[in-house]
Every structure is written in structure tokens, then in C-alpha cells.
């Protein structure tokens, strides 16, 4: 399936070849500095291991608009294009609601994933290429598109083959998946990447606020930093695994970075060209009452042999000549043969040697989940998408903050999930593996999150801890916790003024702490080490009892430190000897 994903254009379509040459030629004429860099990334960029292994892209590699940014300045100027819903020369104006959704998504990601450095202009570039900014801003006030935007059904006929994964819930198609909404998510990706950006409690791929926020999170997974070109390339390629797509999005990104302006909803201009050269209805709003993915009654049937309307001078244009019948009249028609996909042959999932999964809260699990897809005879099945989902009440996620990841099986039939990142909630965590597009029993994996621990405690200073009766200790006790030599942050600790080395019960005399009300306490609980593994105890006071006393500090994980405290009266100098009497 991954190979099919790379086949962006229909084979044998002359118009597509011409379009590809045109794109390359126009690319070479634009923004020399940017173009040189863009060509390098387009030629050299490859998805990261996580993206490559996924077998998924956000769009299922559906067709996209291929129009290049104009050469004119993107500075705000009156639009010279046609009215609402029309097509014409592209310009920098972005419909108001669509632009607002991009900027709000950037703000949300700045807080949720600050290390990602997502620019809203990247969302605008992808939205422009995927749907022409929601078809020129054809959205309602709440951001929902006036009509659903659907790509062609991914039936393997010139596109990727992705059988239905959502029972038609998002795309209305119970046979094959279709990309949905202004950011063109396929249902299997939206199932885990979907977000509620509009605040209405729903995750709707046809709402630009939801779709823009989901796209932002999708681009920010795998701990990518989009201010770094390599990570930016990987993120864009994971959205659509095409180098032409990467090059095009980069050009729109640079164009929008130079400036843009807001235009009223519904007045944005629409692109003219698609990567499939009109071979499908992508992305096209559905007509009320029609089945998504089909052509409205009375409309010309899209297809590779039908010229694109309004392009009379384009190769392949004009009226096609009638074709002679390929079979003699009266010959019974033979139903087309359907070749089973690898997914169709999967009978069950097996564990592929996953080790015991245990990690402390806040740590990354050292082992990863491995699952093998097999036929009924136990033969490995490659190129099958396996979905790993973290279920239950837990804050443990996969690396990058997602709770679902889809990974394609390799030549040995094995899919390896991304590393798990333990949250702060301790206890058991369940990860369920299922086959995308195939109803077979899922496989559950158990992981355990233990509390943060330390195995060593040490004082950070060596000053003597002494005090006069009824006074206060001048030095506060501070300790540092480590685990296997590394800083142990967020570790729970208890401090107790104990009776003796052999009796860990709290002493009833000698040094003490004070609570918030100034009352005497000799046991402190609920303490935690800070980000540097440090724990500084409150001030200690002494009653009138003198002697040597013990303070014991213990942590989760068994680290223990006992500190001596001394309460003693101040030394007084002895009187000078009297002079001897004279003889």
C-alpha cells in the first residue's frame, strides 16, 4: 500500500505530465533563495522513521491543488479575482473565519506543545493546497463548511486503496475511505487526530476550527520542531507522502510568511489545477441528497478520459472520439475480479516478543510494543496497518502526546508501536492493537506505571546542624535525590525526627518543625523533590531538651538519609584562678 501512496498522478495521463513539467518550470522561476532550498528539500527529504513506518498519511495521499503562489507581492491589495465561489488568479487573501481558525490553532499549540514552534502560515499553506482555504471560505459563522468537502473514494483506481474504516460515519461511504473536510483528513487518521477546536464538544472534520487544530497536533507529533527544516520536511511529508507536495506547501508557506490579509468569508478565489488533473471529485463539496463521492445527477462524469471543463487548449482537451466496442454484441459481461489486499488475508494478531513494560511516572518506557499480523496458517502479512490505542483512564501517551498511533507491518509482518511516555497516574495501562480495515480480535498489552523513585539521598552541604535550647537552627537541611545516578525529580519524600536509630517512631522531645499555625510537628509528609532533584526542608526549632537527635528522610524507591542534630547550651568560659595570697 505504501507504494501506491507514492503514485500521486494517474498513469498515462498526458495532461498530468504536462502539469508536472509546468510546475517544475514555474518553480525554477520563483524566489531564487527559497527555490534553491526548496529543490534541495524536495529531492532529499524523506519521512522520519515514525512517518515512514506509519503507512498512513493525514490525507491518504488524496489529490490536492497544484496552483503555485503568484509572483506578485502578497501585500494586502484589493482582490482582482472573481466574486464568491469563482475561480481565477490566486492571491494572498484568506477568508476571515479560516484565517482565525489557523491563528487560534497556532496559539493553542504554543501552549500545548511549545517545542513544536508551529506557524499558522503552515496551516494556511496546507489548507490552500488541500481545499483552497475551505473552497474560498464557504463556511458558516461557527467554522463548519456549508457543504461537506470530500475527496474521491480511495478505491485503488488511480489513488491509494483504503477500504472503509468508519462505516461511513465521516465520509458517508461504507465501502472505501475518502478524505474529509477543509484539511482533508481520512477517517482512520481523524479517529485519533481529531480535535475540538470550536469548543462545541464535538470533533468535526468539516469544521475549520476542529480541522486546523487537528492538523496542528498532527504536524507536531513525534516531538518535531518545525523551526528546524528537517523536522518541517518530515511533518509535511507525513501529511502527504509526495515530494511534489512538500515543495508546493513550502512555497505557499514562504508566500504567506511575506504577508497576507483577511477577506470576507465566501469571497476567496479557488485554485484551477489538481494533482489528479480532474480525474476525481477532489476536494468537492457534496450536493444535498447525493451520496458522498458520487456525481450529482446531470453532472458530467469525472474520469481520466474526460477533459477538464474550461481548459480547451490543454492537451487531451476537446471531445473524445467514440471508441469501438471491445467485445462482440451479446457477449455476457464478466464481473471484474477483485484482488485481495494484504489486509483481507489477516486472520489474527500475535505478540511479537514484547518485553515487560514498566516505567516510572514521567519516564519513557525502555521497551516498545511489537505486534505481528498473520494469516490463518500463521504466515506473516506485510503492509497491513495496525492501530495501537491507549485505553482507560490514564495520562500515559505515545511519544509526542498522542493516545493512538497507526503503524504499517514490515516485511516480517511486524508493527512496532512508538515508545510509550508514562504520565503521572500510576498503575496499569492497557494498549490495544487492532487491524485497520479488518474485523479481527484486538490484542491487549499491559504496561505498568510506578511512582517516581530515588535510590540515593545526600546532603548538599556539610555545615554542622546545631542549636541552643529554645532557639532555631541557623542552617536548613537540603538534600539531593538521584536514581541510577540521574536526577530524581518529583519524588515523594517524608521527613521524621525519630526517637533513635533503631526506633523510627517520631520523637516527643527535642528539635521540631512548625506547621502553618505555628504548632509543633515532628513528621512532614507530602514532600517532593524539585526539577533538579532537590528538597529543602523548613526551618527546625529546638525545645529546652539538650542532646543529639536524629532526622530521617525517606523517599519512594527506598532511599534513606539520617542526619544528626545537636542541641547544646552555649559554652561559658571558666573563671580565672585567683591570685595566690602574699606570704
Coordinates of C-alpha atoms in Angstrom, one line a residue:
X1 CA 0.0 0.0 0.0
X2 CA 2.9 2.4 0.7
X3 CA 4.0 2.1 -2.9
X4 CA 0.5 3.0 -4.0
X5 CA 0.6 6.0 -1.8
X6 CA 3.5 7.4 -3.7
X7 CA 1.7 7.3 -7.0
X8 CA 0.2 10.7 -6.9
X9 CA -0.7 11.1 -10.6
X10 CA -2.7 8.9 -12.9
X11 CA -0.5 6.8 -15.2
X12 CA -0.6 7.6 -18.9
X13 CA -2.3 10.9 -18.4
X14 CA -0.6 13.3 -20.8
X15 CA -2.1 16.4 -19.2
X16 CA -0.6 15.3 -15.8
X17 CA 2.8 15.0 -17.3
X18 CA 2.5 18.5 -18.8
X19 CA 1.3 19.9 -15.5
X20 CA 4.3 18.3 -13.7
X21 CA 6.7 19.9 -16.1
X22 CA 4.9 23.2 -15.8
X23 CA 5.1 23.1 -12.0
X24 CA 8.8 22.4 -12.2
X25 CA 9.4 25.2 -14.7
X26 CA 7.4 27.7 -12.7
X27 CA 9.1 26.6 -9.5
X28 CA 12.5 27.4 -11.0
X29 CA 11.4 31.0 -11.8
X30 CA 10.2 31.9 -8.3
X31 CA 12.0 33.3 -5.3
X32 CA 15.6 32.2 -6.1
X33 CA 16.7 31.9 -2.5
X34 CA 13.7 30.0 -1.4
X35 CA 13.6 27.9 -4.6
X36 CA 17.1 26.7 -4.2
X37 CA 16.4 25.5 -0.7
X38 CA 13.0 24.1 -1.7
X39 CA 14.5 22.0 -4.5
X40 CA 17.0 20.6 -2.1
X41 CA 14.5 19.5 0.5
X42 CA 12.1 18.1 -2.2
X43 CA 14.9 16.0 -3.6
X44 CA 16.5 14.9 -0.4
X45 CA 13.6 14.8 2.1
X46 CA 12.3 11.5 3.4
X47 CA 9.8 10.9 6.1
X48 CA 11.1 10.2 9.6
X49 CA 11.2 6.6 10.7
X50 CA 8.0 7.2 12.5
X51 CA 6.3 8.6 9.5
X52 CA 7.7 6.0 7.1
X53 CA 6.6 3.2 9.3
X54 CA 3.1 4.5 9.6
X55 CA 1.8 3.5 6.2
X56 CA -0.6 6.4 6.9
X57 CA -0.7 10.0 5.8
X58 CA -3.2 12.5 7.1
X59 CA -4.9 12.6 3.7
X60 CA -4.3 9.0 2.5
X61 CA -2.3 10.8 -0.2
X62 CA -5.5 12.1 -1.8
X63 CA -5.3 14.6 -4.7
X64 CA -4.5 18.2 -3.9
X65 CA -4.5 21.6 -5.7
X66 CA -1.2 22.3 -7.5
X67 CA -1.5 26.0 -8.3
X68 CA 1.7 27.9 -7.4
X69 CA 1.7 31.2 -5.5
X70 CA 1.7 34.2 -7.8
X71 CA 4.8 36.2 -8.5
X72 CA 3.3 39.4 -7.4
X73 CA 3.7 40.8 -3.9
X74 CA 1.4 39.2 -1.3
X75 CA 0.9 42.6 0.4
X76 CA -2.7 43.4 1.0
X77 CA -4.4 44.9 -2.1
X78 CA -7.9 44.8 -3.5
X79 CA -8.7 41.4 -5.0
X80 CA -8.9 41.4 -8.7
X81 CA -10.4 37.9 -8.8
X82 CA -14.0 37.0 -9.4
X83 CA -16.8 37.0 -6.9
X84 CA -17.7 34.5 -4.3
X85 CA -17.1 30.9 -5.3
X86 CA -15.4 31.8 -8.5
X87 CA -12.0 30.8 -9.8
X88 CA -9.2 33.0 -11.0
X89 CA -5.8 34.3 -10.2
X90 CA -4.8 33.3 -6.7
X91 CA -4.0 36.0 -4.2
X92 CA -2.9 36.3 -0.6
X93 CA -6.3 37.0 1.0
X94 CA -7.5 34.3 3.3
X95 CA -11.2 34.2 4.3
X96 CA -11.8 35.7 7.8
X97 CA -13.1 32.6 9.6
X98 CA -10.5 30.3 8.1
X99 CA -7.7 32.7 9.0
X100 CA -9.0 33.0 12.5
X101 CA -9.0 29.2 12.8
X102 CA -5.4 28.9 11.8
X103 CA -4.2 31.6 14.2
X104 CA -6.2 30.1 17.1
X105 CA -4.7 26.7 16.4
X106 CA -1.2 28.2 16.5
X107 CA -2.0 29.8 19.9
X108 CA -3.3 26.5 21.3
X109 CA -0.2 24.6 20.1
X110 CA 2.1 27.2 21.5
X111 CA 0.7 26.3 24.9
X112 CA 0.2 22.6 24.4
X113 CA 3.4 21.8 22.5
X114 CA 5.7 24.8 22.8
X115 CA 8.7 22.9 21.4
X116 CA 6.9 22.4 18.1
X117 CA 7.1 26.1 17.0
X118 CA 4.1 25.7 14.7
X119 CA 3.5 28.8 12.5
X120 CA -0.1 29.4 11.4
X121 CA 1.2 30.1 7.9
X122 CA 2.0 26.4 7.6
X123 CA -1.6 25.5 8.3
X124 CA -2.6 28.2 5.8
X125 CA -0.3 26.6 3.2
X126 CA -1.7 23.1 3.7
X127 CA -5.3 24.5 3.8
X128 CA -4.6 26.3 0.5
X129 CA -3.2 23.2 -1.2
X130 CA -5.8 20.8 0.3
X131 CA -9.1 22.6 -0.2
X132 CA -8.4 26.2 -1.5
X133 CA -9.0 27.5 2.0
X134 CA -12.3 25.7 2.5
X135 CA -13.3 26.4 -1.1
X136 CA -12.8 30.2 -0.8
X137 CA -14.2 30.4 2.8
X138 CA -17.5 28.6 2.2
X139 CA -18.1 28.2 5.9
X140 CA -20.7 29.2 8.5
X141 CA -20.0 31.5 11.4
X142 CA -19.1 28.6 13.6
X143 CA -16.5 27.4 11.1
X144 CA -18.4 24.4 9.6
X145 CA -18.3 24.2 5.9
X146 CA -21.6 25.0 4.1
X147 CA -21.3 21.7 2.3
X148 CA -19.0 18.8 3.3
X149 CA -15.8 18.7 1.4
X150 CA -14.9 15.2 0.2
X151 CA -12.0 13.7 -1.8
X152 CA -12.6 10.8 -4.2
X153 CA -13.1 7.4 -2.8
X154 CA -9.7 5.7 -2.3
X155 CA -10.5 2.5 -4.2
X156 CA -7.1 1.9 -5.7
X157 CA -8.3 3.2 -9.1
X158 CA -5.5 5.8 -9.6
X159 CA -5.4 6.5 -5.9
X160 CA -4.4 4.7 -2.8
X161 CA -6.6 1.7 -1.8
X162 CA -8.1 2.3 1.6
X163 CA -11.2 0.3 2.4
X164 CA -13.8 1.8 4.7
X165 CA -12.6 2.2 8.3
X166 CA -15.5 4.3 9.8
X167 CA -18.7 2.6 8.5
X168 CA -19.2 5.8 6.5
X169 CA -19.5 7.9 9.7
X170 CA -17.4 10.8 8.4
X171 CA -17.5 10.4 4.6
X172 CA -20.8 8.6 4.0
X173 CA -19.0 5.8 2.2
X174 CA -19.2 2.3 3.7
X175 CA -17.0 0.7 1.0
X176 CA -13.9 3.0 0.8
X177 CA -12.5 5.9 2.7
X178 CA -12.5 9.4 1.4
X179 CA -10.6 12.4 2.6
X180 CA -12.9 14.8 4.6
X181 CA -13.1 18.5 5.3
X182 CA -11.0 21.6 4.6
X183 CA -7.8 19.9 5.8
X184 CA -8.7 16.6 4.0
X185 CA -8.2 14.0 6.8
X186 CA -9.0 10.4 6.0
X187 CA -11.4 8.8 8.6
X188 CA -8.8 6.4 10.1
X189 CA -6.5 9.4 10.8
X190 CA -9.3 11.6 12.1
X191 CA -10.3 8.9 14.5
X192 CA -7.2 9.6 16.6
X193 CA -6.0 13.0 15.4
X194 CA -9.4 14.8 15.6
X195 CA -9.7 17.7 18.0
X196 CA -12.4 20.1 19.2
X197 CA -11.1 23.5 18.2
X198 CA -14.5 25.2 18.1
X199 CA -15.4 24.4 21.7
X200 CA -18.8 22.8 20.9
X201 CA -17.9 19.4 22.4
X202 CA -17.6 17.7 19.0
X203 CA -14.7 16.8 16.7
X204 CA -15.9 17.5 13.2
X205 CA -13.5 17.3 10.3
X206 CA -15.8 19.6 8.3
X207 CA -15.3 22.4 10.9
X208 CA -12.3 24.5 10.1
X209 CA -11.5 25.2 13.8
X210 CA -11.5 21.5 14.6
X211 CA -9.6 20.6 11.4
X212 CA -7.0 23.3 11.8
X213 CA -6.3 22.3 15.5
X214 CA -6.1 18.6 14.5
X215 CA -3.7 19.4 11.7
X216 CA -1.5 21.4 14.1
X217 CA -1.4 18.4 16.5
X218 CA -0.7 16.0 13.7
X219 CA 2.2 18.1 12.4
X220 CA 3.6 18.5 16.0
X221 CA 3.7 14.8 16.9
X222 CA 6.9 12.8 17.2
X223 CA 8.4 15.7 19.1
X224 CA 9.1 17.5 15.8
X225 CA 10.4 21.1 16.0
X226 CA 9.0 22.9 12.9
X227 CA 11.6 25.7 13.2
X228 CA 14.1 23.1 12.0
X229 CA 14.0 22.4 8.3
X230 CA 14.5 18.6 8.6
X231 CA 11.6 18.2 11.0
X232 CA 9.4 20.6 9.0
X233 CA 10.1 18.4 5.9
X234 CA 9.2 15.3 7.8
X235 CA 6.0 16.8 9.1
X236 CA 4.8 17.9 5.7
X237 CA 5.7 14.6 4.1
X238 CA 3.8 12.8 6.8
X239 CA 0.7 14.8 5.8
X240 CA 1.0 13.7 2.2
X241 CA 3.9 11.4 1.1
X242 CA 4.9 13.3 -2.0
X243 CA 8.0 15.3 -2.7
X244 CA 6.0 17.5 -5.1
X245 CA 3.5 18.1 -2.3
X246 CA 6.4 19.1 0.1
X247 CA 7.8 21.5 -2.5
X248 CA 4.4 23.1 -3.1
X249 CA 3.5 23.5 0.5
X250 CA 6.9 25.1 1.2
X251 CA 6.3 27.7 -1.5
X252 CA 2.9 28.6 -0.1
X253 CA 4.4 28.8 3.4
X254 CA 7.1 31.2 2.3
X255 CA 4.5 33.2 0.4
X256 CA 2.2 33.6 3.4
X257 CA 5.1 34.5 5.6
X258 CA 5.7 37.6 3.4
X259 CA 2.3 38.9 4.1
X260 CA -1.4 38.2 3.8
X261 CA -4.7 39.8 4.6
X262 CA -8.2 38.9 5.6
X263 CA -11.1 38.8 3.1
X264 CA -14.8 38.2 3.8
X265 CA -15.9 34.6 4.0
X266 CA -17.0 33.1 0.7
X267 CA -15.0 35.6 -1.4
X268 CA -11.7 33.7 -1.6
X269 CA -10.5 32.6 -5.0
X270 CA -10.4 29.0 -5.9
X271 CA -7.5 27.1 -7.5
X272 CA -7.6 25.8 -11.0
X273 CA -5.5 22.7 -11.1
X274 CA -5.4 19.4 -9.1
X275 CA -2.7 16.8 -9.0
X276 CA -5.2 14.2 -10.4
X277 CA -5.9 16.6 -13.3
X278 CA -9.7 16.3 -12.8
X279 CA -9.7 12.6 -12.5
X280 CA -11.9 12.7 -9.4
X281 CA -14.0 15.0 -7.4
X282 CA -11.4 16.1 -5.0
X283 CA -11.9 18.0 -3.0
X284 CA -15.5 18.7 -3.9
X285 CA -18.5 19.7 -1.8
X286 CA -21.3 17.2 -1.8
X287 CA -24.6 18.1 -3.2
X288 CA -27.5 17.8 -0.8
X289 CA -29.3 14.5 -1.3
X290 CA -26.4 12.9 -3.2
X291 CA -24.2 10.1 -1.9
X292 CA -20.7 11.4 -0.9
X293 CA -18.1 10.5 -3.5
X294 CA -20.6 10.3 -6.4
X295 CA -21.5 12.8 -9.1
X296 CA -24.7 14.8 -8.8
X297 CA -27.4 14.0 -11.3
X298 CA -27.0 15.7 -14.6
X299 CA -23.3 16.5 -14.0
X300 CA -20.6 15.1 -16.3
X301 CA -18.9 12.0 -15.0
X302 CA -15.4 12.7 -13.9
X303 CA -12.7 10.4 -15.2
X304 CA -9.3 10.2 -16.8
X305 CA -10.8 10.3 -20.4
X306 CA -12.9 13.4 -19.8
X307 CA -11.2 16.8 -20.3
X308 CA -11.3 19.3 -17.5
X309 CA -14.0 22.0 -18.2
X310 CA -12.7 25.4 -19.2
X311 CA -9.4 24.1 -20.5
X312 CA -9.9 24.0 -24.2
X313 CA -6.3 24.4 -25.2
X314 CA -4.9 21.8 -22.8
X315 CA -3.5 18.5 -24.2
X316 CA -6.2 15.9 -24.1
X317 CA -8.9 18.5 -24.4
X318 CA -11.8 18.6 -26.8
X319 CA -14.4 15.9 -27.3
X320 CA -13.1 12.3 -27.1
X321 CA -13.6 10.3 -30.3
X322 CA -16.1 7.4 -30.0
X323 CA -14.4 4.2 -29.1
X324 CA -15.3 0.9 -30.9
X325 CA -16.8 -1.8 -28.7
X326 CA -14.2 -4.0 -27.1
X327 CA -16.5 -7.1 -27.0
X328 CA -18.9 -8.5 -29.6
X329 CA -22.5 -7.6 -29.1
X330 CA -24.4 -10.1 -27.0
X331 CA -21.3 -11.3 -25.0
X332 CA -22.3 -11.7 -21.3
X333 CA -20.4 -9.2 -19.1
X334 CA -17.9 -10.7 -16.7
X335 CA -17.8 -9.2 -13.2
X336 CA -14.4 -7.6 -12.5
X337 CA -12.0 -9.6 -10.4
X338 CA -11.1 -8.2 -7.1
X339 CA -7.6 -8.9 -5.9
X340 CA -7.5 -9.4 -2.1
X341 CA -5.4 -6.8 -0.3
X342 CA -2.9 -7.8 2.4
X343 CA -5.4 -6.6 5.0
X344 CA -8.0 -9.1 3.6
X345 CA -5.7 -12.0 4.4
X346 CA -5.1 -11.2 8.1
X347 CA -6.7 -13.7 10.4
X348 CA -5.3 -12.6 13.8
X349 CA -2.6 -10.6 15.6
X350 CA 0.2 -12.2 17.7
X351 CA 2.6 -10.7 20.2
X352 CA 6.0 -10.3 18.5
X353 CA 8.2 -10.7 21.6
X354 CA 7.1 -7.6 23.6
X355 CA 9.1 -7.5 26.9
X356 CA 7.7 -6.5 30.3
X357 CA 6.5 -2.9 30.0
X358 CA 7.3 -0.9 33.2
X359 CA 8.4 2.7 33.7
X360 CA 8.4 5.3 36.5
X361 CA 5.9 8.2 36.2
X362 CA 7.3 10.8 33.8
X363 CA 9.8 8.5 32.1
X364 CA 9.8 6.9 28.7
X365 CA 9.3 3.2 28.6
X366 CA 12.5 1.4 27.6
X367 CA 10.7 -1.3 25.6
X368 CA 8.2 -0.9 22.8
X369 CA 5.2 -3.0 21.8
X370 CA 5.6 -5.3 18.8
X371 CA 2.7 -7.0 17.1
X372 CA 2.7 -9.5 14.2
X373 CA -0.1 -9.8 11.6
X374 CA -0.7 -13.4 10.5
X375 CA -2.9 -15.4 8.1
X376 CA -4.9 -18.3 9.4
X377 CA -1.9 -20.5 8.6
X378 CA 0.4 -18.4 10.7
X379 CA 2.1 -16.7 7.7
X380 CA 3.3 -13.1 8.2
X381 CA 1.3 -10.3 6.4
X382 CA 3.3 -7.2 5.4
X383 CA 1.9 -3.7 4.5
X384 CA -1.0 -4.0 7.0
X385 CA -1.9 -1.0 9.1
X386 CA -2.1 -1.8 12.8
X387 CA -3.7 0.7 15.2
X388 CA -2.3 1.0 18.7
X389 CA -4.7 2.7 21.1
X390 CA -4.2 3.5 24.8
X391 CA -7.5 2.8 26.5
X392 CA -8.8 3.6 30.0
X393 CA -8.3 6.4 32.5
X394 CA -4.6 7.2 32.2
X395 CA -2.4 10.1 31.2
X396 CA 0.2 7.9 29.6
X397 CA 0.7 8.6 25.9
X398 CA 2.8 7.7 23.0
X399 CA 5.9 9.9 22.4
X400 CA 4.5 13.1 21.0
X401 CA 1.5 13.2 23.2
X402 CA -1.0 11.1 21.2
X403 CA -3.1 8.3 22.5
X404 CA -3.4 6.5 19.2
X405 CA -0.8 5.5 16.6
X406 CA -1.1 3.7 13.3
X407 CA 1.9 1.7 12.1
X408 CA 2.3 -0.5 9.0
X409 CA 3.7 -4.0 9.3
X410 CA 7.1 -4.6 7.8
X411 CA 8.2 -7.5 5.6
X412 CA 8.2 -9.8 8.6
X413 CA 4.6 -8.8 9.4
X414 CA 5.6 -6.9 12.5
X415 CA 4.4 -3.4 13.5
X416 CA 6.3 -1.7 16.3
X417 CA 4.4 1.0 18.2
X418 CA 6.0 4.3 19.1
X419 CA 7.6 4.4 22.6
X420 CA 5.2 5.0 25.5
X421 CA 5.6 8.0 27.7
X422 CA 4.5 7.4 31.2
X423 CA 2.2 10.0 32.8
X424 CA 1.8 10.9 36.4
X425 CA -1.0 8.5 37.1
X426 CA 0.4 5.2 38.5
X427 CA -1.0 1.7 37.9
X428 CA -1.9 -0.5 34.9
X429 CA -2.2 0.9 31.4
X430 CA -3.7 -1.0 28.5
X431 CA -2.6 -0.6 24.9
X432 CA -4.9 -2.3 22.3
X433 CA -3.7 -3.4 18.9
X434 CA -6.3 -3.7 16.1
X435 CA -6.1 -4.1 12.3
X436 CA -7.3 -1.1 10.4
X437 CA -10.0 -2.1 7.9
X438 CA -10.4 -5.6 9.1
X439 CA -12.6 -7.0 11.9
X440 CA -10.4 -9.4 13.8
X441 CA -10.0 -9.7 17.6
X442 CA -7.8 -7.0 19.1
X443 CA -4.7 -7.8 21.1
X444 CA -4.2 -6.1 24.6
X445 CA -0.9 -5.3 26.1
X446 CA -0.4 -4.4 29.8
X447 CA 2.0 -1.7 30.9
X448 CA 2.7 -0.5 34.4
X449 CA 3.5 3.0 35.6
X450 CA 5.2 3.1 39.0
X451 CA 5.6 6.1 41.2
X452 CA 8.8 8.2 40.9
X453 CA 11.6 6.9 43.0
X454 CA 15.1 7.6 44.2
X455 CA 17.8 5.2 45.3
X456 CA 20.2 7.7 46.8
X457 CA 19.9 10.8 49.1
X458 CA 22.7 13.1 50.0
X459 CA 23.0 16.5 51.8
X460 CA 24.0 19.4 49.6
X461 CA 26.1 21.0 52.3
X462 CA 28.2 19.9 55.3
X463 CA 27.6 22.7 57.8
X464 CA 27.1 21.4 61.4
X465 CA 23.4 21.4 62.4
X466 CA 23.5 22.8 65.9
X467 CA 21.2 24.9 68.0
X468 CA 20.9 26.3 71.5
X469 CA 17.9 25.2 73.7
X470 CA 14.8 27.1 72.8
X471 CA 16.3 28.5 69.7
X472 CA 16.3 27.8 65.9
X473 CA 18.8 26.1 63.7
X474 CA 20.7 28.5 61.5
X475 CA 21.1 26.0 58.6
X476 CA 18.1 24.5 56.8
X477 CA 18.5 20.8 55.7
X478 CA 18.7 20.4 51.9
X479 CA 19.2 17.0 50.1
X480 CA 19.5 15.9 46.5
X481 CA 17.8 12.7 45.2
X482 CA 19.1 10.6 42.4
X483 CA 18.1 7.3 40.7
X484 CA 20.8 5.3 38.9
X485 CA 23.0 8.4 39.1
X486 CA 20.4 10.6 37.3
X487 CA 18.4 13.4 38.9
X488 CA 15.2 12.1 40.6
X489 CA 12.7 14.8 40.2
X490 CA 9.1 14.8 41.6
X491 CA 9.9 12.0 44.1
X492 CA 7.7 11.8 47.2
X493 CA 9.5 12.1 50.5
X494 CA 8.9 12.1 54.2
X495 CA 11.0 13.7 57.0
X496 CA 10.7 12.5 60.6
X497 CA 12.5 13.4 63.8
X498 CA 12.9 9.9 65.0
X499 CA 13.4 8.5 68.6
X500 CA 16.6 6.6 67.8
X501 CA 18.5 4.8 65.1
X502 CA 16.6 1.6 66.0
X503 CA 13.2 3.3 66.6
X504 CA 11.7 5.2 63.6
X505 CA 8.8 6.5 65.5
X506 CA 8.5 10.2 65.9
X507 CA 10.3 11.7 68.9
X508 CA 8.3 13.6 71.5
X509 CA 11.0 15.9 72.5
X510 CA 14.0 17.8 71.0
X511 CA 14.0 19.5 67.6
X512 CA 10.8 20.1 65.7
X513 CA 9.2 21.8 62.7
X514 CA 6.2 24.2 62.8
X515 CA 3.0 23.8 60.8
X516 CA 1.1 26.7 59.2
X517 CA -0.5 27.5 62.5
X518 CA 2.9 27.6 64.3
X519 CA 2.2 24.3 66.1
X520 CA 4.9 21.7 66.8
X521 CA 5.2 18.8 64.3
X522 CA 7.9 16.2 64.1
X523 CA 6.8 14.4 60.9
X524 CA 6.5 16.1 57.5
X525 CA 4.6 14.2 54.6
X526 CA 3.7 15.2 51.1
X527 CA 7.2 16.5 50.3
X528 CA 8.6 16.3 46.7
X529 CA 11.9 16.8 45.1
X530 CA 12.0 19.7 42.5
X531 CA 13.1 19.5 38.9
X532 CA 16.7 19.3 40.0
X533 CA 16.1 16.5 42.5
X534 CA 16.5 18.9 45.4
X535 CA 14.4 19.0 48.6
X536 CA 14.8 21.8 51.1
X537 CA 13.2 21.3 54.4
X538 CA 11.5 24.0 56.5
X539 CA 13.3 25.6 59.4
X540 CA 14.0 23.5 62.5
X541 CA 13.5 24.7 66.1
X542 CA 14.6 23.3 69.4
X543 CA 12.8 22.9 72.8
X544 CA 14.7 23.0 76.1
X545 CA 16.0 19.4 75.8
X546 CA 19.7 19.1 75.1
X547 CA 21.5 16.3 73.4
X548 CA 22.0 14.6 70.0
X549 CA 18.9 13.9 67.9
X550 CA 18.2 12.2 64.5
X551 CA 16.3 13.4 61.4
X552 CA 15.4 10.7 58.9
X553 CA 14.4 11.4 55.3
X554 CA 12.9 8.6 53.2
X555 CA 11.7 8.5 49.6
X556 CA 9.7 6.2 47.3
X557 CA 12.2 3.7 46.0
X558 CA 13.9 3.1 49.3
X559 CA 16.4 5.9 49.5
X560 CA 17.0 6.9 53.2
X561 CA 19.2 9.6 54.8
X562 CA 19.7 10.1 58.6
X563 CA 21.1 13.4 59.7
X564 CA 22.4 14.3 63.2
X565 CA 21.1 17.4 65.0
X566 CA 22.7 18.8 68.2
X567 CA 21.1 20.9 70.8
X568 CA 23.5 22.2 73.4
X569 CA 23.9 25.2 75.8
X570 CA 26.4 27.8 74.8
X571 CA 29.8 27.1 76.4
X572 CA 30.8 29.5 79.2
X573 CA 34.4 30.3 80.0
X574 CA 35.7 29.1 83.4
X575 CA 36.6 32.0 86.0
X576 CA 40.3 32.9 86.1
X577 CA 42.2 31.4 89.1
X578 CA 42.6 34.0 91.9
X579 CA 46.0 35.3 92.7
X580 CA 47.9 33.5 95.4
X581 CA 48.0 35.3 98.8
X582 CA 51.2 37.0 99.6
X583 CA 53.4 35.4 102.2

